[in-house]
Short mmCIF file of C-alpha atoms in Angstrom, two decimals:
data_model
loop_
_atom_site.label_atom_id
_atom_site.label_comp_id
_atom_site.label_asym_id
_atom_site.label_seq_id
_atom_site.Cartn_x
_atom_site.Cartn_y
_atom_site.Cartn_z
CA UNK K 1451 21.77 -25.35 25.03
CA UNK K 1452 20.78 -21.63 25.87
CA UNK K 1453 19.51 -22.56 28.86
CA UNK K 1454 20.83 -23.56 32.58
CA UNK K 1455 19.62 -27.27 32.99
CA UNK K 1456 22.91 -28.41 34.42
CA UNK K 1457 23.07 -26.12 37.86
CA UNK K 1458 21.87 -27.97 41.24
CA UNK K 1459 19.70 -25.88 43.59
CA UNK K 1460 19.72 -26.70 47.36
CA UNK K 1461 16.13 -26.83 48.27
CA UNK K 1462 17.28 -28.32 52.19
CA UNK K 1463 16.07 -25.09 53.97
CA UNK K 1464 13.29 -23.84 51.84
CA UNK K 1465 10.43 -25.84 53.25
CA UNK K 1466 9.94 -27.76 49.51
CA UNK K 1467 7.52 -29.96 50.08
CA UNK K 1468 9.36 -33.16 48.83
CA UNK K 1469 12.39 -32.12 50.50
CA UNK K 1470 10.86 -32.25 53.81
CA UNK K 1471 8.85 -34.93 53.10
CA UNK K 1472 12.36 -37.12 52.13
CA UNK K 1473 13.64 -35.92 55.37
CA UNK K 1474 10.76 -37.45 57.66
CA UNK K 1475 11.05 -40.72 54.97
CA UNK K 1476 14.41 -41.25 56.37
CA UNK K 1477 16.11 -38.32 58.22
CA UNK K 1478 19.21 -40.27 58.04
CA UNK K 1479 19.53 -39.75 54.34
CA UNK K 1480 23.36 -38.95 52.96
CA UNK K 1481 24.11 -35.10 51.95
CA UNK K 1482 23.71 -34.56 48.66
CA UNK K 1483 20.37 -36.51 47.69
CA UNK K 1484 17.60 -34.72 45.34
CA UNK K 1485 13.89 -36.32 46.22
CA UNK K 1486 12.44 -37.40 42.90
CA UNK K 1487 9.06 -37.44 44.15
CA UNK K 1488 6.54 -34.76 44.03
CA UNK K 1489 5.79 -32.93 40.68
CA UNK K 1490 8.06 -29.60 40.94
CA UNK K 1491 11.28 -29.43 38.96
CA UNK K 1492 14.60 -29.11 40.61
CA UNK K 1493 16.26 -26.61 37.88
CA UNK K 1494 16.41 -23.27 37.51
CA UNK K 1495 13.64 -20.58 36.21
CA UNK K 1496 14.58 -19.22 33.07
CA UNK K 1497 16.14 -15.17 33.53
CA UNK K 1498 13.23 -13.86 31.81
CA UNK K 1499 10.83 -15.22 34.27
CA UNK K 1500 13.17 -14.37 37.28
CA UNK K 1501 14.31 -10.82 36.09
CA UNK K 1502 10.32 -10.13 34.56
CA UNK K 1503 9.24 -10.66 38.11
CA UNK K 1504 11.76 -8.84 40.08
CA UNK K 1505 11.43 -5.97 38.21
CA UNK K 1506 7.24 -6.23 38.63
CA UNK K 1507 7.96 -6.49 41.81
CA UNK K 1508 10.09 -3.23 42.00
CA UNK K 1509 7.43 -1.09 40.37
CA UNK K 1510 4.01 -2.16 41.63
CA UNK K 1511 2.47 -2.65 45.14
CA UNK K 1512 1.79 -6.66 46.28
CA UNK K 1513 -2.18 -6.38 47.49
CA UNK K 1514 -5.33 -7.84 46.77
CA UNK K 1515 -4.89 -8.72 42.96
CA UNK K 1516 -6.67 -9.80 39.75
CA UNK K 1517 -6.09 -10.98 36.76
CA UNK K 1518 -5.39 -7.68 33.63
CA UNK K 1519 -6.18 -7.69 29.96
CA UNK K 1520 -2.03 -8.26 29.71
CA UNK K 1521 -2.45 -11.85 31.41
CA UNK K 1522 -5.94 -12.83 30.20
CA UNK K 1523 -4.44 -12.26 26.76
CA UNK K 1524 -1.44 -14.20 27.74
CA UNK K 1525 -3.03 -17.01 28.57
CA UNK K 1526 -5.60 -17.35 25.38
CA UNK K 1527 -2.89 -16.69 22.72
CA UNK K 1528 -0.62 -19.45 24.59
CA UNK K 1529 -3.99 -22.02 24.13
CA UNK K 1530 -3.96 -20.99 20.59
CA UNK K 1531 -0.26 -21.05 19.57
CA UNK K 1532 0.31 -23.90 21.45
CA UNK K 1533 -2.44 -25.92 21.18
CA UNK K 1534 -5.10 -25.16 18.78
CA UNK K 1535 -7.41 -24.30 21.18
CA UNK K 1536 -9.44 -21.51 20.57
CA UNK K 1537 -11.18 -20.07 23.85
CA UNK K 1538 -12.61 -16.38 24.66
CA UNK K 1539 -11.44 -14.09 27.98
CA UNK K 1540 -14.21 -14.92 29.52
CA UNK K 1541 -13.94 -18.76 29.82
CA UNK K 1542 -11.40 -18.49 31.92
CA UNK K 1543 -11.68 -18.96 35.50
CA UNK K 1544 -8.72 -18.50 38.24
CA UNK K 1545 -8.01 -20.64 41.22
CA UNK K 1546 -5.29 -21.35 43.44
CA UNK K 1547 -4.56 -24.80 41.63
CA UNK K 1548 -5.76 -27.39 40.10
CA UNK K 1549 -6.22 -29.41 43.06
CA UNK K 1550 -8.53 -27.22 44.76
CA UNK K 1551 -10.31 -26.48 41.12
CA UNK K 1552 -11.68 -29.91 41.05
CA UNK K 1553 -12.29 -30.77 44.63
CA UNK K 1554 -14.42 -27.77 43.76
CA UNK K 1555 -15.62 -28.79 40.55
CA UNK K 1556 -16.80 -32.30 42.46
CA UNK K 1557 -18.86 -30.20 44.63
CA UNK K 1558 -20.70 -28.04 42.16
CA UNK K 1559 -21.70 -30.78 39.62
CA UNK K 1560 -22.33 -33.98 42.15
CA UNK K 1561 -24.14 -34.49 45.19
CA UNK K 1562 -22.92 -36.21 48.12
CA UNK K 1563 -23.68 -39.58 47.37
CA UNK K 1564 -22.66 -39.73 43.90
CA UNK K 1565 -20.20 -41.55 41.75
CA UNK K 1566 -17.41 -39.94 39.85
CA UNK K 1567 -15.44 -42.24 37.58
CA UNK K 1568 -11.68 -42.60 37.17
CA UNK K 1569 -9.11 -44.37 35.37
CA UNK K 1570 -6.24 -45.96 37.50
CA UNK K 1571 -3.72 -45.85 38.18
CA UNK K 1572 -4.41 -41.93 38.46
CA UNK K 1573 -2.91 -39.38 40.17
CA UNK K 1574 -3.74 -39.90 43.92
CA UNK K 1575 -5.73 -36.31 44.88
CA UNK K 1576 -8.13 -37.72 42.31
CA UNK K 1577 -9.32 -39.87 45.00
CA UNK K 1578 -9.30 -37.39 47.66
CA UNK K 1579 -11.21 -35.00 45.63
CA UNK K 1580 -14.00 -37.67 45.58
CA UNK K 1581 -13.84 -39.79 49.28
CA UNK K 1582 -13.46 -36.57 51.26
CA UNK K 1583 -16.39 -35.02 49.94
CA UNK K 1584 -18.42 -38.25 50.66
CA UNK K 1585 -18.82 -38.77 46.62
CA UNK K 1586 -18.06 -42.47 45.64
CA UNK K 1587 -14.42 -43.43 43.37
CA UNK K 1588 -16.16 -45.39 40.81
CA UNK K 1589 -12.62 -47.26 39.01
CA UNK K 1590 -12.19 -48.19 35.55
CA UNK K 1591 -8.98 -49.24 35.30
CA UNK K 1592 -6.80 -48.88 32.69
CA UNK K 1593 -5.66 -51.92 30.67
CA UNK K 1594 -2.57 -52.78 30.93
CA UNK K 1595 -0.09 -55.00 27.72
CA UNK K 1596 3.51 -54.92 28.26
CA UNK K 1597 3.69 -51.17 29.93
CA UNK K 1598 1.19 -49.45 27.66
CA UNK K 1599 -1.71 -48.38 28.88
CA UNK K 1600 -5.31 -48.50 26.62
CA UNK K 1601 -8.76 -47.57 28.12
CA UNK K 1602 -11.46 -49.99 28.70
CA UNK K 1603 -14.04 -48.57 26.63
CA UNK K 1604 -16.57 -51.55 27.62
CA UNK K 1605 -16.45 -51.06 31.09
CA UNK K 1606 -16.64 -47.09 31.38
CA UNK K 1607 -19.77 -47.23 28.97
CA UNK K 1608 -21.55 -50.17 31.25
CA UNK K 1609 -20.33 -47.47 34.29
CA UNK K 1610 -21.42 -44.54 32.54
CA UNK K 1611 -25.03 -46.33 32.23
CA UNK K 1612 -25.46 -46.12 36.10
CA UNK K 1613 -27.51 -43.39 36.60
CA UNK K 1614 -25.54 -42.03 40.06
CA UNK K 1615 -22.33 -41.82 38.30
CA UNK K 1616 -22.55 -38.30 37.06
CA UNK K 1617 -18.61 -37.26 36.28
CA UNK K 1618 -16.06 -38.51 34.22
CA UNK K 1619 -12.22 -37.15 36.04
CA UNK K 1620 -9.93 -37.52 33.14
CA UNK K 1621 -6.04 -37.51 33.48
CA UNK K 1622 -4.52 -36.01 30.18
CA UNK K 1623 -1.78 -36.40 29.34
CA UNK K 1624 -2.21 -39.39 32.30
CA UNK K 1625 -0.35 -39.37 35.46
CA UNK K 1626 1.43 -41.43 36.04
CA UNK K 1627 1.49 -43.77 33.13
CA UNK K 1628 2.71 -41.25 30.68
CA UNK K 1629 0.16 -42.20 27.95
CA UNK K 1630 -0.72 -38.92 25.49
CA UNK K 1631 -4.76 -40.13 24.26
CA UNK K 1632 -4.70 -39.86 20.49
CA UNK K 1633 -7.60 -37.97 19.11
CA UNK K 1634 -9.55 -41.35 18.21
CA UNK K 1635 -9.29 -42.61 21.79
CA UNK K 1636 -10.82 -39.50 22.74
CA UNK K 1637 -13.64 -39.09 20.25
CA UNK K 1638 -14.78 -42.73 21.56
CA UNK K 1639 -14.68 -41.44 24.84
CA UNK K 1640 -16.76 -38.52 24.33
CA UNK K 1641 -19.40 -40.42 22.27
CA UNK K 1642 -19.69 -42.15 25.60
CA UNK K 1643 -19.88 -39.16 28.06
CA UNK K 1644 -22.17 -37.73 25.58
CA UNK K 1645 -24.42 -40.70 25.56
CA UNK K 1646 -25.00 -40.83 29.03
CA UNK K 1647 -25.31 -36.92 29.88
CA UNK K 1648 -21.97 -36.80 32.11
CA UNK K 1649 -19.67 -34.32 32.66
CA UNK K 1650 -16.10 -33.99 31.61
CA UNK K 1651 -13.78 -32.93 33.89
CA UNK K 1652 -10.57 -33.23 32.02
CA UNK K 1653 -7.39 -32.49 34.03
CA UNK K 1654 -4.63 -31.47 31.46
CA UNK K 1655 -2.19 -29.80 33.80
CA UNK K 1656 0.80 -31.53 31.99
CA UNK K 1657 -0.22 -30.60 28.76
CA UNK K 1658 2.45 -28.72 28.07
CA UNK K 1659 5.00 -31.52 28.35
CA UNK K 1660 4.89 -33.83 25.74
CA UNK K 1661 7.91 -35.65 24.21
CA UNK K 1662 9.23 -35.64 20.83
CA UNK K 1663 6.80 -37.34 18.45
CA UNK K 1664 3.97 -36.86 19.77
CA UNK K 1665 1.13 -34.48 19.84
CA UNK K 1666 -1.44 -33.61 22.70
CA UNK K 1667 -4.86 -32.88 21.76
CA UNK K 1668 -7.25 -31.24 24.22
CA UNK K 1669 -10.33 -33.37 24.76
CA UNK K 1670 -12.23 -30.80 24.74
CA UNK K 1671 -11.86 -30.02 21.32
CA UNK K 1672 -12.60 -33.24 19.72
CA UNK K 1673 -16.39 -32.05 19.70
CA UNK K 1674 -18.40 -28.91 20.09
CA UNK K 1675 -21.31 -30.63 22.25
CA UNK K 1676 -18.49 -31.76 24.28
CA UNK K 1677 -17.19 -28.30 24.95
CA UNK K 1678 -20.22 -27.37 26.14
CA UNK K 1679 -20.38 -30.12 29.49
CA UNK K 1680 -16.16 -30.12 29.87
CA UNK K 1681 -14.61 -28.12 32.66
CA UNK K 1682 -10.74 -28.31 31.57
CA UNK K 1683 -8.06 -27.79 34.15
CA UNK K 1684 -4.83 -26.24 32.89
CA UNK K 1685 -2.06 -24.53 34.62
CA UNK K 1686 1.34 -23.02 33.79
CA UNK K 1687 2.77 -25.00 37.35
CA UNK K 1688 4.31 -27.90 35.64
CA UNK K 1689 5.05 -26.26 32.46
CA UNK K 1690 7.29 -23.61 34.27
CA UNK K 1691 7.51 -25.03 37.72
CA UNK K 1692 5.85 -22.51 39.24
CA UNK K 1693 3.16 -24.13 41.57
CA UNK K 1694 4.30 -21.69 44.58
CA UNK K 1695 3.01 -18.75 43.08
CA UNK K 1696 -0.27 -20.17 43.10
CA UNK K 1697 -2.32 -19.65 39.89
CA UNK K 1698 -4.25 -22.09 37.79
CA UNK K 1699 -6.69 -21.15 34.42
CA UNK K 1700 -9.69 -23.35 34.48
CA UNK K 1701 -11.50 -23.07 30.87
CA UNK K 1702 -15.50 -23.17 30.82
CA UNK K 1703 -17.21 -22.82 27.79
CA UNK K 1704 -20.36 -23.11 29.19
CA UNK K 1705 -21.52 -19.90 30.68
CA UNK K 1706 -23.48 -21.42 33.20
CA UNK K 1707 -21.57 -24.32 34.41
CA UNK K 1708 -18.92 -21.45 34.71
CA UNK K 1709 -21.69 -19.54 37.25
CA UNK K 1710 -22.03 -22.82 38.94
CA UNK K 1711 -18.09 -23.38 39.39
CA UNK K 1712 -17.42 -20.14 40.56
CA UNK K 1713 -20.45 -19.18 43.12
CA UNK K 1714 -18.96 -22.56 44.49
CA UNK K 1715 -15.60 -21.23 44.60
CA UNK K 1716 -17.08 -18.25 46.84
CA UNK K 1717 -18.65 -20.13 48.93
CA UNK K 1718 -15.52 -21.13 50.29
CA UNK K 1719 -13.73 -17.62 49.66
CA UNK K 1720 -11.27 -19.40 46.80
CA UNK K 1721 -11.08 -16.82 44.56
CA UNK K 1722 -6.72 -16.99 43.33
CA UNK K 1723 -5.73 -13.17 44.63
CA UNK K 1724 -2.50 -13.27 43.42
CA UNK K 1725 -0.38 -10.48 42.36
CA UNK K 1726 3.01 -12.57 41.44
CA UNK K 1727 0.93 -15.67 39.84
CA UNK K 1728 -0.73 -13.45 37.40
CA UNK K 1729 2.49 -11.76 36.22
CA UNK K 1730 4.14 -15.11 36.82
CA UNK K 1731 2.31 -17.22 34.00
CA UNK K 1732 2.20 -13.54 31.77
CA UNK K 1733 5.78 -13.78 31.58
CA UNK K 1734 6.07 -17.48 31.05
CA UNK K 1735 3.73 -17.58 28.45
CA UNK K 1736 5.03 -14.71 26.49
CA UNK K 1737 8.56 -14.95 26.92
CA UNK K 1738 9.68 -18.40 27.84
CA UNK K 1739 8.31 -21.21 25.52
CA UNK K 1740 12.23 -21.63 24.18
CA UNK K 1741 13.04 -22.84 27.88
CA UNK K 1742 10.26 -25.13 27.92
CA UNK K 1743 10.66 -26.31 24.03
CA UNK K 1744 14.50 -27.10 25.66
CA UNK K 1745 13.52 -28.51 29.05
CA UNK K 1746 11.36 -31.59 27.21
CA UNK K 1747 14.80 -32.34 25.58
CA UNK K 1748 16.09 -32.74 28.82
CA UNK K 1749 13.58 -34.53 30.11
CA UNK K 1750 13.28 -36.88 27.34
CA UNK K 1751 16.92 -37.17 27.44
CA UNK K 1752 16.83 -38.32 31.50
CA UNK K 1753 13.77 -40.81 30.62
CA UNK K 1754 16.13 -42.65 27.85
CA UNK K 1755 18.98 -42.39 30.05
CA UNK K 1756 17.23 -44.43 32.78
CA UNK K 1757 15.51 -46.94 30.75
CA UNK K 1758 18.69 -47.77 29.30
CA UNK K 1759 20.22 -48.47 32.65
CA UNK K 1760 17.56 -51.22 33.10
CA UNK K 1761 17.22 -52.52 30.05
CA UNK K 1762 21.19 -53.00 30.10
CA UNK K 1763 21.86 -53.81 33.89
CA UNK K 1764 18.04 -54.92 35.13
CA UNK K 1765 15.98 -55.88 32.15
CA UNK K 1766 13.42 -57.55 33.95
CA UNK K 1767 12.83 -53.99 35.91
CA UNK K 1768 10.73 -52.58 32.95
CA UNK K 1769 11.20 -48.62 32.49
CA UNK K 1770 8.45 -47.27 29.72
CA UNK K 1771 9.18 -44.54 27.93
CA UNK K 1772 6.63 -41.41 28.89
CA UNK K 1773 4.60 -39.64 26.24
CA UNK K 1774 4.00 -36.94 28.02
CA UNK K 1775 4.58 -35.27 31.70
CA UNK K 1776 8.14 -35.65 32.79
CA UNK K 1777 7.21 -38.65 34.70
CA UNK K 1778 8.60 -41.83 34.30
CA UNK K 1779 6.69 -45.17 35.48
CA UNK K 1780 8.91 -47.91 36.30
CA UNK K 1781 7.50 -51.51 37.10
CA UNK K 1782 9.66 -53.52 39.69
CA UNK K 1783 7.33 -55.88 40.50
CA UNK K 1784 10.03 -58.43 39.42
CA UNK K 1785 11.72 -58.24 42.71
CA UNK K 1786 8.81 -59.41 44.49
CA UNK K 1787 8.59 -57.43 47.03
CA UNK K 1788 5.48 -55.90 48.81
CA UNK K 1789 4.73 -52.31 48.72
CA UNK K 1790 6.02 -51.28 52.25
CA UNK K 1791 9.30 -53.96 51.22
CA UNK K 1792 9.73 -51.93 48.14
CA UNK K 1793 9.37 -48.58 49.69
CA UNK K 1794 11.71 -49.00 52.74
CA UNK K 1795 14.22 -50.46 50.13
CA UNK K 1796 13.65 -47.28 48.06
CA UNK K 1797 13.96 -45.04 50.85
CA UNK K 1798 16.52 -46.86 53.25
CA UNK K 1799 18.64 -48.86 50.97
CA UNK K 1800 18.52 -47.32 47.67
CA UNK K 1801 18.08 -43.62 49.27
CA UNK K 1802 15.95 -42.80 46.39
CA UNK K 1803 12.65 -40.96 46.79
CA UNK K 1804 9.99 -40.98 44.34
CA UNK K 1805 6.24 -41.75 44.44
CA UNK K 1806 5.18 -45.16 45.06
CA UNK K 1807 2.80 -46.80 42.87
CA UNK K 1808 0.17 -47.78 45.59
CA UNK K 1809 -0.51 -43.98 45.95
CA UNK K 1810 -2.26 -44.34 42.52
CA UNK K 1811 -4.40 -47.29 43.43
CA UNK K 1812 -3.86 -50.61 44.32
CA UNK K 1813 -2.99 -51.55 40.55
CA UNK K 1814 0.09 -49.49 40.79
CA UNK K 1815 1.57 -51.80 43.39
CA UNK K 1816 5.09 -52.75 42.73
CA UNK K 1817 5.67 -49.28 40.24
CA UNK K 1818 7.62 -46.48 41.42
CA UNK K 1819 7.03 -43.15 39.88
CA UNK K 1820 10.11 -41.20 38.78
CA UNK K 1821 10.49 -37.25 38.33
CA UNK K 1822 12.78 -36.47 35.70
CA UNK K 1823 12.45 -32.71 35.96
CA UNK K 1824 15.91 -32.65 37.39
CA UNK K 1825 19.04 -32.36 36.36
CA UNK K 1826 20.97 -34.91 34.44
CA UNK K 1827 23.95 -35.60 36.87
CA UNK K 1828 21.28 -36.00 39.65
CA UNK K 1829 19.25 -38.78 37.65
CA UNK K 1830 22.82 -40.52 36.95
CA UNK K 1831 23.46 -40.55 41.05
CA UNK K 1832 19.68 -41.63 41.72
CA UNK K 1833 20.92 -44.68 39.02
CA UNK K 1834 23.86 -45.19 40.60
CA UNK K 1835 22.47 -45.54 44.59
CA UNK K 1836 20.06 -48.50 43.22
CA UNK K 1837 22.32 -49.95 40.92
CA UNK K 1838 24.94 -50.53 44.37
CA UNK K 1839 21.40 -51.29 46.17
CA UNK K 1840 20.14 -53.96 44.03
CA UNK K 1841 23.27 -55.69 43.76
CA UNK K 1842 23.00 -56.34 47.22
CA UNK K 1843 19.98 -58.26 46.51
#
């Protein structure tokens, strides 16, 4: 490979979130352990992206900053070449993340009281967006037949009927079950949200990361009347792990939900003023799609290596194979163990940290979520800890 994959960064003193959140988990844990938790990846940036930004860095001054021609054009020509979406300068609107684009994207399209529907298990600030801004989590779950995952197209259109659910908050590709929505799923879908006048809020952060074989299709572009009542959420933080320089592209077509997302955004003063992030995703977009096009080898490579350990050592632990994301979702509800059992064996015995499955709703009970943005001698350890772990079992 061209690329560094291989080297291990120490992230102990750098105040990474899932390193310090490993270390209050168990702050006994052994020297050496990588937290497979949180959504960053543990290798290193690519040279271009380092050397691009020292040397911006050199040669311009680090104040209030937004985004140039250079970047907007960075960012439309990367939708286009790298996924057939066609969108104009001016659709695009900056925030700090994602996160904070659809807790404000909740508050600009619902009113308190509301219901917002989701698909679980989904990513976990899904629900935050929605309880903490007293808007009700309205759950159609996902169905579930031996580890894939298919919507319930009955039960969204019988929710999509009630007149105070007002937003659909998509997962695509989904986190955490990996699934990447063919274009027919999605067409039904949006003959639904059409239907029954709701709006699409379509988080496709992880778009970017799909595995061999398969192909990602923004929802959005399944249907021009669709286009015009979707807010999609992209970002170049997974792609590139680069969710510390703080810089996320929201896409409105509409021009005037795009007034009503951002005089919400400055309401609150959340405007992204962000001299590195801007240069950040310019550089990654331009100059480092061969790093990503090799880091989903990798990735797909680590998902295969650990569903091989089970399947050969623990076959009634089930590890599914990921679409998309570089997130692997891994039932063990075959040791029968409740979710705080499972997590203090995780964390205590096993000394492996990843994202429990109750954080995405109470049908992810028993699942464990597993990064495999990391290199591959640190997924072989990670197998090794619970392989000596569940033999003591």
């Amino acid at each position: 490979m061209k690329y560094d994959f291989h080297t291990r960064i120490d992230r102990s003193d750098a105040g990474a979130a899932k390193w310090e959140d490993m270390y209050a988990r168990n702050p006994d844990v052994s020297k050496g352990v990588v937290p497979l938790s949180v959504a960053d990846m543990e290798f290193k940036h690519p040279d271009q992206l380092t050397d691009g930004l020292c040397e911006h860095i050199r040669h311009t001054v680090l104040g209030y900053t937004g985004p140039n021609e250079a970047y907007r054009r960075a960012v439309v020509d990367w939708m286009e070449r790298r996924h057939d979406f066609h969108i104009e300068e001016d659709w695009i609107v900056n925030t700090r993340g994602v996160v904070p684009a659809f807790f404000n994207a909740i508050r600009a399209f619902t009113e308190e009281g509301d219901g917002v529907i989701v698909m679980s298990p989904v990513y976990y600030p899904f629900y935050n967006a929605i309880k903490r801004q007293d808007r009700h989590i309205v759950d159609c779950p996902l169905i579930e037949t031996d580890g894939y995952y298919t919507i319930d197209y009955d039960l969204f259109d019988r929710l999509a009927r009630e007149n105070k659910n007002k937003i659909l908050l998509f997962c695509s590709p989904h986190n955490p079950v990996g699934r990447v929505w063919k274009r027919d799923e999605l067409e039904k879908l949006s003959e639904i949200v059409k239907k029954n006048d709701l709006i699409l809020l379509s988080d496709e952060i992880h778009f970017d990361l799909i595995m061999p074989g398969y192909t990602h299709t923004v929802f959005q572009t399944v249907d021009e009347e669709l286009a015009e009542r979707t807010v999609t959420f992209t970002a170049p933080s997974k792609s590139f792990n680069l969710a510390g320089v703080g810089i996320s592209n929201v896409i409105i077509k509409n021009e005037a939900m795009r007034r009503r997302f951002s005089d919400e955004l400055m309401k609150v003063s959340a405007s992204a003023n962000t001299a590195i992030g801007y240069k950040a995703c310019e550089i990654a977009y331009n100059e480092c799609e061969d790093w990503l096009d090799e880091c989903i080898q990798v990735i797909d490579a680590n998902q295969r290596r650990v569903k091989k350990f089970f399947d050969e050592k623990y076959p009634a632990i089930k590890a599914y194979l990921s679409e998309g994301t570089y997130l692997q979702w891994v039932d063990f509800r075959s040791l029968n163990m409740n979710k705080d059992e499972l997590e203090a064996f995780m964390t205590k015995k096993a000394e492996l940290f990843l994202d429990e499955g109750y954080y995405f709703g109470k049908n992810g009970e028993g699942y464990e979520r597993i990064n495999l943005a990391a290199p591959s001698e640190v997924i072989e350890e990670a197998l090794e800890r619970l392989d000596a772990a569940l033999k003591t079992l």
